[in-house]
Amino acid sequence: MELKAQSLKELYEKDFYLWVQENLKLLKNREYDLVDWENLLEEIEDMGKSLFKSVRSHMSTIMEHLYKWENFRYGPEIGYDWIETITNARRELKDIFEDNPSLKVKAQDRDTLQRAWELAVRALVDWFENPKNKALATLYFKGRIPTEKDFPQECPYTFQQVMEYKPWV
């Protein structure tokens, strides 16, 4: 299907997959003047952001579960699911870093670690808000649901700890 630049922009809203295929064909044929550059550049930027958010999300999950293991294990049988979650997230990160080494560098950045920690703290607060964890809130926070202020403000983990630390060993 041959499309003009304006109809290609309209296609972006109506049939994204076809829009991708048409732009790909135009690029392969070196018909650069017909490519929907505005939307294409936005999509490329979004791809990078999405991959970075995935890295940060996995790091946040690891931090959340490390913190639970270190601070909220109220019995010897508690927390083994957290280990599995940490292991799975680490495996996903290693896979992403193999394919995208520059993301590993960005993941080690202090701001990235801090933002991942802030997301982990939100998840911890949500965890305590779950009615099944009310007894834990009573035990650890004197009967109240914790807020973000009840957790360290600064990220307590290094990148190396996120990737390797095993407090259960």
C-alpha positions as CSV (number, residue, x, y, z in Angstrom):
1,M,0.0,0.0,0.0
2,E,1.6,3.3,-1.0
3,L,0.7,6.2,1.2
4,K,1.4,9.8,1.2
5,A,3.0,11.5,4.2
6,Q,-0.3,13.0,5.5
7,S,-2.3,9.8,5.2
8,L,0.6,8.0,7.0
9,K,0.2,10.4,9.9
10,E,-3.5,9.6,10.0
11,L,-2.7,5.9,9.9
12,Y,-0.6,6.3,13.0
13,E,-3.8,6.8,15.0
14,K,-5.9,4.2,13.2
15,D,-3.6,1.2,12.6
16,F,-0.3,1.4,14.4
17,Y,1.0,-1.9,13.1
18,L,0.3,-1.0,9.5
19,W,1.9,2.5,10.2
20,V,5.1,0.7,11.4
21,Q,5.2,-1.6,8.3
22,E,4.7,1.3,5.9
23,N,7.4,3.4,7.6
24,L,9.7,0.5,7.6
25,K,9.1,-0.1,3.9
26,L,9.8,3.6,3.2
27,L,13.0,3.5,5.1
28,K,14.2,0.4,3.4
29,N,13.4,2.0,0.0
30,R,15.2,5.2,1.1
31,E,12.1,7.2,0.5
32,Y,12.9,9.4,3.5
33,D,10.8,12.4,2.4
34,L,7.6,10.2,2.9
35,V,8.4,8.9,6.3
36,D,6.3,10.1,9.2
37,W,9.3,11.4,11.1
38,E,7.4,13.2,13.9
39,N,5.7,10.1,15.1
40,L,8.6,7.8,14.3
41,L,11.0,9.9,16.4
42,E,8.5,9.9,19.3
43,E,8.1,6.1,19.1
44,I,11.9,5.6,19.1
45,E,12.2,7.9,22.2
46,D,9.3,6.0,23.9
47,M,11.0,2.7,23.2
48,G,14.1,3.8,25.1
49,K,12.1,5.2,28.0
50,S,10.1,2.0,28.2
51,L,13.2,-0.1,28.5
52,F,14.6,2.1,31.1
53,K,11.4,2.1,33.1
54,S,11.5,-1.7,33.0
55,V,15.0,-1.7,34.4
56,R,14.0,0.7,37.2
57,S,10.9,-1.3,38.0
58,H,13.0,-4.5,38.4
59,M,15.4,-2.7,40.6
60,S,12.6,-1.4,42.7
61,T,11.1,-4.8,43.1
62,I,14.5,-6.2,44.2
63,M,14.9,-3.4,46.8
64,E,11.4,-3.8,48.1
65,H,11.9,-7.5,48.7
66,L,15.4,-7.1,50.1
67,Y,14.0,-4.6,52.6
68,K,11.2,-6.9,53.5
69,W,13.6,-9.8,54.1
70,E,15.9,-7.6,56.3
71,N,13.1,-5.9,58.3
72,F,9.8,-7.8,58.2
73,R,10.6,-11.5,58.5
74,Y,8.6,-12.4,61.6
75,G,9.2,-16.1,61.3
76,P,11.6,-18.7,59.9
77,E,9.2,-19.8,57.0
78,I,8.5,-16.2,55.9
79,G,10.1,-14.6,52.9
80,Y,11.0,-17.4,50.6
81,D,8.6,-16.0,48.0
82,W,10.6,-12.8,48.2
83,I,13.8,-14.7,47.3
84,E,12.1,-16.1,44.2
85,T,10.9,-12.6,43.2
86,I,14.4,-11.1,43.7
87,T,16.0,-13.9,41.7
88,N,13.5,-13.5,38.8
89,A,14.0,-9.7,38.7
90,R,17.7,-10.1,38.7
91,R,17.6,-12.6,35.9
92,E,15.4,-10.1,33.9
93,L,17.9,-7.3,34.6
94,K,20.9,-9.4,33.5
95,D,19.1,-10.3,30.3
96,I,18.3,-6.6,29.6
97,F,21.9,-5.6,30.4
98,E,23.3,-8.2,28.0
99,D,21.3,-6.7,25.2
100,N,21.7,-3.1,26.3
101,P,25.0,-2.5,28.1
102,S,24.4,1.2,28.3
103,L,21.4,0.7,30.5
104,K,23.6,-1.1,33.0
105,V,25.7,2.1,33.3
106,K,22.5,4.2,33.7
107,A,21.1,1.8,36.3
108,Q,24.2,2.4,38.5
109,D,23.5,6.2,38.5
110,R,22.7,7.5,42.0
111,D,19.5,9.2,40.7
112,T,18.3,5.9,39.1
113,L,18.9,4.0,42.4
114,Q,17.2,6.7,44.4
115,R,14.1,6.7,42.1
116,A,13.9,2.9,42.2
117,W,14.1,3.1,46.0
118,E,11.2,5.7,46.1
119,L,9.1,3.3,44.0
120,A,10.1,0.4,46.4
121,V,8.9,2.5,49.4
122,R,5.6,3.1,47.7
123,A,5.2,-0.6,47.2
124,L,6.1,-1.3,50.8
125,V,3.4,1.2,52.0
126,D,0.9,-0.5,49.7
127,W,1.9,-3.9,51.0
128,F,1.1,-2.8,54.6
129,E,-2.2,-1.4,53.5
130,N,-3.3,-4.8,52.4
131,P,-5.7,-6.1,55.1
132,K,-3.8,-9.4,55.3
133,N,-0.7,-7.5,56.5
134,K,-2.6,-5.5,59.2
135,A,-1.0,-7.6,61.9
136,L,2.4,-6.8,60.6
137,A,1.6,-3.1,60.7
138,T,0.5,-3.5,64.3
139,L,3.7,-5.4,65.1
140,Y,6.2,-3.1,63.3
141,F,4.4,0.3,63.3
142,K,2.5,0.4,66.6
143,G,-0.8,-0.4,65.0
144,R,-0.8,2.1,62.2
145,I,-0.2,1.8,58.5
146,P,3.2,3.1,57.7
147,T,3.8,6.0,55.4
148,E,6.7,6.9,53.1
149,K,8.2,8.8,56.0
150,D,8.6,5.6,58.0
151,F,11.2,4.3,55.6
152,P,14.7,5.5,54.8
153,Q,14.6,8.6,52.6
154,E,17.9,7.7,51.0
155,C,18.4,4.5,49.0
156,P,20.0,2.0,51.4
157,Y,21.3,-0.2,48.6
158,T,24.1,0.0,46.1
159,F,23.8,-1.2,42.5
160,Q,26.0,-4.2,43.4
161,Q,23.7,-5.1,46.3
162,V,20.7,-4.9,44.0
163,M,22.3,-7.3,41.6
164,E,24.1,-9.7,44.1
165,Y,23.2,-9.2,47.8
166,K,21.7,-12.4,49.3
167,P,21.0,-11.7,53.0
168,W,19.3,-15.2,53.3
169,V,22.6,-17.0,52.7
